[in-house]
């Protein structure tokens, strides 16, 4: 069984318009890939389709996680299979502490009848918080309630550390990260990256890649990956923008 997330020839319609067109991308576990591209090119659509969002009609293709097709799976089954979506929990949950939320999330990953060991859970939680340099007081706060952008990101990274996904997808495009939040995400990803985790960082801007060295960079345009390369490709996009992509790869058929 291969340890990789394979997106194969994915074609997706939203309200009758084809947004993703025959898109293929392979993310091996242990690598950090960046997915970049101009606004409106379908990056967030890809993230939502992978998460199992019901509004998107997959007309062709498949997504294989370590040899298993996840396209027929429900959202929670995908999570149990090892997929983590960073933008999945931006909502506030008043009255529910981070500690209890994380415990419930962890419990939900267990088989039926299996119960989380509270002592062990807190031991792991505090160890991960120490690793991520998060203050212990943080876990007593209600999930996202009155959080700054940076605190939301810290919460997201902590969830990722606790749930130990095989693949994490982070769609940062629309979150307007300030420099503090950017640093928290970058440091978190850098601490968590390793042979057991694959990360797909979706980003419009190159700047987060000053903090995270991607193993590979993919450029998306018009609903497909038009070119892939090393981190140098991200630097080229920063200095030259996306115009050369548009010239080289034409008007996106997605808009036709
Ligand atoms: P990106 O994240 O690269 O900026 P998106 O995936 O958000 O791009 O959007 C790609 C295209 O799909 C855009 O033209 C957008 O208007 C369209 N789109 C995305 N989601 C929906 C939706 N729920 N309903 C209608 N159109 C959508
Ligand atoms: Mg987006």
Coordinates of C-alpha atoms and ligand atoms in Angstrom, one line a residue:
X1 CA 0.0 0.0 0.0
X2 CA 1.4 3.3 -1.0
X3 CA 1.8 6.1 1.5
X4 CA 0.5 8.9 -0.5
X5 CA -2.6 11.0 -1.1
X6 CA -3.4 10.8 -4.8
X7 CA -5.7 13.1 -6.5
X8 CA -6.4 11.6 -9.9
X9 CA -8.1 13.3 -12.9
X10 CA -10.5 15.1 -10.7
X11 CA -13.3 17.0 -12.5
X12 CA -15.8 19.0 -10.4
X13 CA -18.9 21.0 -11.1
X14 CA -20.3 23.7 -9.0
X15 CA -23.8 24.8 -9.9
X16 CA -23.4 23.6 -13.5
X17 CA -20.0 25.2 -14.1
X18 CA -16.9 23.0 -14.3
X19 CA -14.4 24.4 -11.8
X20 CA -11.8 21.6 -11.5
X21 CA -10.7 20.0 -14.8
X22 CA -8.9 16.8 -14.9
X23 CA -6.7 17.8 -11.9
X24 CA -4.1 15.4 -10.7
X25 CA -1.7 15.8 -7.8
X26 CA 0.2 13.4 -5.6
X27 CA 1.3 14.2 -2.0
X28 CA 3.6 11.6 -0.5
X29 CA 3.4 11.2 3.2
X30 CA 6.4 13.0 4.8
X31 CA 6.4 15.9 2.3
X32 CA 5.1 19.4 2.4
X33 CA 3.6 20.7 -0.9
X34 CA 2.5 24.2 -1.7
X35 CA -0.5 24.7 -4.0
X36 CA -0.5 28.2 -5.4
X37 CA -2.5 30.1 -8.0
X38 CA -4.4 33.3 -8.7
X39 CA -7.7 33.9 -7.1
X40 CA -10.7 32.1 -8.5
X41 CA -8.7 29.3 -9.9
X42 CA -10.3 26.6 -7.8
X43 CA -7.9 26.1 -4.9
X44 CA -10.5 26.3 -2.2
X45 CA -12.9 24.2 -4.3
X46 CA -10.3 21.5 -4.3
X47 CA -9.9 21.7 -0.5
X48 CA -13.7 21.5 0.0
X49 CA -14.0 18.5 -2.4
X50 CA -11.3 16.7 -0.5
X51 CA -13.1 17.5 2.8
X52 CA -16.3 16.0 1.4
X53 CA -18.4 19.2 1.0
X54 CA -21.8 18.3 -0.4
X55 CA -22.2 21.2 -2.8
X56 CA -19.6 20.0 -5.2
X57 CA -20.4 17.5 -7.8
X58 CA -17.5 15.2 -8.7
X59 CA -18.1 14.2 -12.3
X60 CA -14.8 12.3 -12.9
X61 CA -11.7 11.2 -11.1
X62 CA -10.9 9.9 -7.6
X63 CA -8.9 10.6 -4.5
X64 CA -6.9 7.7 -3.1
X65 CA -5.5 7.9 0.5
X66 CA -2.9 5.2 1.2
X67 CA -4.5 3.0 -1.4
X68 CA -8.1 3.6 -0.3
X69 CA -10.6 5.6 -2.4
X70 CA -12.1 8.2 -0.1
X71 CA -14.6 9.7 -2.5
X72 CA -17.5 7.6 -1.3
X73 CA -16.7 8.4 2.4
X74 CA -18.6 10.7 4.7
X75 CA -16.7 13.7 6.2
X76 CA -16.1 11.9 9.5
X77 CA -14.9 8.7 7.8
X78 CA -12.4 10.8 5.8
X79 CA -11.1 12.2 9.1
X80 CA -10.8 8.8 10.6
X81 CA -8.9 7.7 7.5
X82 CA -6.4 10.3 8.4
X83 CA -7.4 13.5 6.6
X84 CA -7.3 16.8 8.4
X85 CA -8.7 20.1 7.1
X86 CA -7.4 23.1 8.8
X87 CA -10.2 25.4 7.8
X88 CA -12.8 23.0 9.0
X89 CA -13.1 24.4 12.5
X90 CA -13.1 28.2 12.3
X91 CA -16.5 28.6 14.1
X92 CA -16.8 29.5 17.7
X93 CA -18.1 27.0 20.2
X94 CA -19.1 29.0 23.2
X95 CA -19.0 27.1 26.5
X96 CA -16.8 24.3 25.2
X97 CA -13.2 24.4 26.3
X98 CA -10.4 23.6 23.9
X99 CA -9.4 20.7 26.2
X100 CA -12.9 19.1 26.0
X101 CA -13.2 19.8 22.3
X102 CA -10.0 18.1 21.6
X103 CA -10.9 15.2 23.8
X104 CA -14.2 14.8 22.0
X105 CA -12.5 15.0 18.6
X106 CA -10.0 12.4 19.7
X107 CA -12.8 10.2 21.1
X108 CA -14.7 10.4 17.8
X109 CA -11.7 8.9 16.0
X110 CA -11.9 5.7 18.2
X111 CA -13.8 2.5 17.3
X112 CA -17.2 2.1 18.9
X113 CA -17.0 0.9 22.5
X114 CA -13.5 2.2 22.9
X115 CA -13.0 4.9 25.4
X116 CA -10.3 7.6 25.7
X117 CA -8.1 7.3 28.8
X118 CA -8.3 10.7 30.4
X119 CA -5.0 10.6 32.2
X120 CA -3.2 9.6 29.0
X121 CA -5.1 12.2 27.0
X122 CA -4.0 15.1 29.2
X123 CA -0.4 13.7 29.3
X124 CA -0.3 13.7 25.5
X125 CA -2.1 17.1 25.3
X126 CA 0.4 18.8 27.6
X127 CA 3.4 17.2 25.9
X128 CA 2.2 18.4 22.5
X129 CA 1.5 21.9 23.9
X130 CA 5.0 22.0 25.3
X131 CA 6.4 21.0 21.9
X132 CA 4.4 23.7 20.2
X133 CA 5.2 26.2 23.0
X134 CA 1.5 26.8 23.8
X135 CA 0.6 28.1 27.3
X136 CA -1.4 25.6 29.3
X137 CA -4.0 28.2 30.2
X138 CA -5.0 28.2 26.6
X139 CA -6.9 24.9 26.8
X140 CA -9.4 26.3 29.4
X141 CA -10.7 28.8 26.9
X142 CA -13.8 28.3 24.8
X143 CA -13.1 27.2 21.2
X144 CA -12.4 30.2 19.1
X145 CA -14.5 32.5 21.3
X146 CA -13.1 36.0 21.0
X147 CA -9.9 34.5 19.5
X148 CA -7.5 36.7 17.6
X149 CA -6.4 35.4 14.2
X150 CA -3.2 34.1 15.8
X151 CA -5.1 32.2 18.5
X152 CA -7.3 30.6 16.0
X153 CA -4.3 29.4 14.2
X154 CA -2.7 28.1 17.4
X155 CA -5.9 26.2 18.1
X156 CA -5.8 24.7 14.6
X157 CA -2.2 23.6 14.9
X158 CA -2.9 22.1 18.4
X159 CA -5.9 20.1 16.9
X160 CA -3.6 18.9 14.2
X161 CA -1.0 17.8 16.7
X162 CA -3.5 15.9 18.8
X163 CA -5.4 14.3 16.0
X164 CA -2.2 13.1 14.3
X165 CA -3.6 13.1 10.7
X166 CA -1.7 11.4 7.9
X167 CA -2.5 14.3 5.6
X168 CA -3.3 17.9 6.5
X169 CA -4.8 20.4 4.1
X170 CA -4.5 24.0 5.0
X171 CA -6.4 26.5 3.0
X172 CA -4.9 29.9 4.1
X173 CA -6.0 31.9 1.1
X174 CA -8.9 33.8 2.5
X175 CA -7.9 34.0 6.1
X176 CA -5.8 37.2 5.7
X177 CA -3.1 36.0 8.0
X178 CA -1.2 38.7 9.8
X179 CA 2.4 38.2 10.5
X180 CA 1.8 36.8 14.0
X181 CA -0.7 34.2 12.7
X182 CA 1.6 33.4 9.8
X183 CA 4.5 32.7 12.2
X184 CA 2.3 30.5 14.4
X185 CA 1.1 28.4 11.4
X186 CA 4.6 28.1 10.0
X187 CA 6.3 27.2 13.2
X188 CA 3.5 24.7 14.0
X189 CA 3.8 23.0 10.6
X190 CA 7.6 22.9 10.9
X191 CA 7.4 21.3 14.3
X192 CA 4.8 18.7 13.2
X193 CA 6.3 17.9 9.8
X194 CA 8.0 14.5 9.6
X195 CA 7.8 11.1 7.9
X196 CA 4.3 10.4 9.1
X197 CA 2.6 13.6 7.9
X198 CA 1.9 15.0 4.4
X199 CA 0.9 18.7 4.2
X200 CA -0.8 20.5 1.4
X201 CA -0.5 24.3 2.0
X202 CA -2.9 26.2 -0.2
X203 CA -1.8 29.8 -0.6
X204 CA -2.2 32.7 -2.9
X205 CA 0.9 34.5 -1.6
X206 CA 4.4 33.3 -1.6
X207 CA 5.2 34.8 1.8
X208 CA 4.3 31.9 4.0
X209 CA 6.9 29.9 2.0
X210 CA 9.6 32.2 3.5
X211 CA 8.9 30.3 6.7
X212 CA 8.0 26.9 5.5
X213 CA 10.3 25.2 2.9
X214 CA 8.0 23.2 0.7
X215 CA 9.3 20.0 -0.9
X216 CA 7.3 20.8 -4.0
X217 CA 5.3 23.7 -5.4
X218 CA 2.3 23.2 -7.7
X219 CA 0.7 26.1 -9.6
X220 CA -3.0 25.9 -10.4
X221 CA -4.7 27.9 -13.1
X222 CA -8.1 27.4 -14.7
X223 CA -9.0 24.4 -12.5
X224 CA -5.9 22.3 -13.2
X225 CA -2.3 22.1 -12.2
X226 CA -0.3 23.7 -15.0
X227 CA 3.2 23.4 -13.6
X228 CA 5.1 22.0 -10.6
X229 CA 8.6 22.5 -9.3
X230 CA 10.8 23.2 -6.4
X231 CA 10.6 26.1 -4.0
X232 CA 12.3 28.2 -6.7
X233 CA 9.0 28.2 -8.6
X234 CA 7.4 30.0 -5.6
X235 CA 10.1 32.6 -5.7
X236 CA 9.6 33.1 -9.4
X237 CA 5.9 33.7 -8.7
X238 CA 6.7 36.2 -6.0
X239 CA 9.0 38.2 -8.3
X240 CA 7.1 37.9 -11.5
X241 CA 3.5 37.4 -10.3
X242 CA 1.0 35.2 -12.1
X243 CA 0.9 37.0 -15.5
X244 CA 3.4 34.6 -17.1
X245 CA 1.3 31.7 -16.0
X246 CA -1.7 33.3 -17.7
X247 CA 0.2 34.0 -20.8
X248 CA 1.8 30.6 -21.0
X249 CA -1.3 28.6 -20.2
X250 CA -4.0 30.8 -21.7
X251 CA -7.4 31.9 -20.6
X252 CA -8.8 29.4 -18.1
X253 CA -11.3 27.2 -19.7
X254 CA -13.2 27.3 -16.4
X255 CA -14.3 30.8 -17.2
X256 CA -15.3 30.0 -20.8
Ligands
LIG1 P1 -9.6 30.1 -5.2 O1 -9.6 29.4 -3.9 O2 -8.5 29.6 -6.1 O3 -9.6 31.6 -5.1 P2 -12.3 29.0 -5.5 O4 -12.2 27.5 -5.5 O5 -12.8 29.7 -4.3 O6 -10.9 29.6 -6.0 O7 -13.3 29.4 -6.7 C1 -13.1 28.9 -8.0 C2 -14.3 29.3 -8.9 O8 -15.4 28.5 -8.5 C3 -14.7 30.8 -8.8 O9 -15.0 31.2 -10.1 C4 -15.9 30.7 -7.9 O10 -16.7 31.8 -8.2 C5 -16.5 29.4 -8.2 N1 -17.2 28.8 -7.0 C6 -16.6 28.3 -5.9 N2 -17.5 27.9 -5.0 C7 -18.7 28.1 -5.6 C8 -20.1 28.0 -5.2 N3 -20.4 27.4 -4.0 N4 -21.0 28.4 -6.0 C9 -20.8 28.9 -7.2 N5 -19.5 29.1 -7.6 C10 -18.5 28.8 -6.9
LIG2 MG1 -9.5 30.2 -2.0

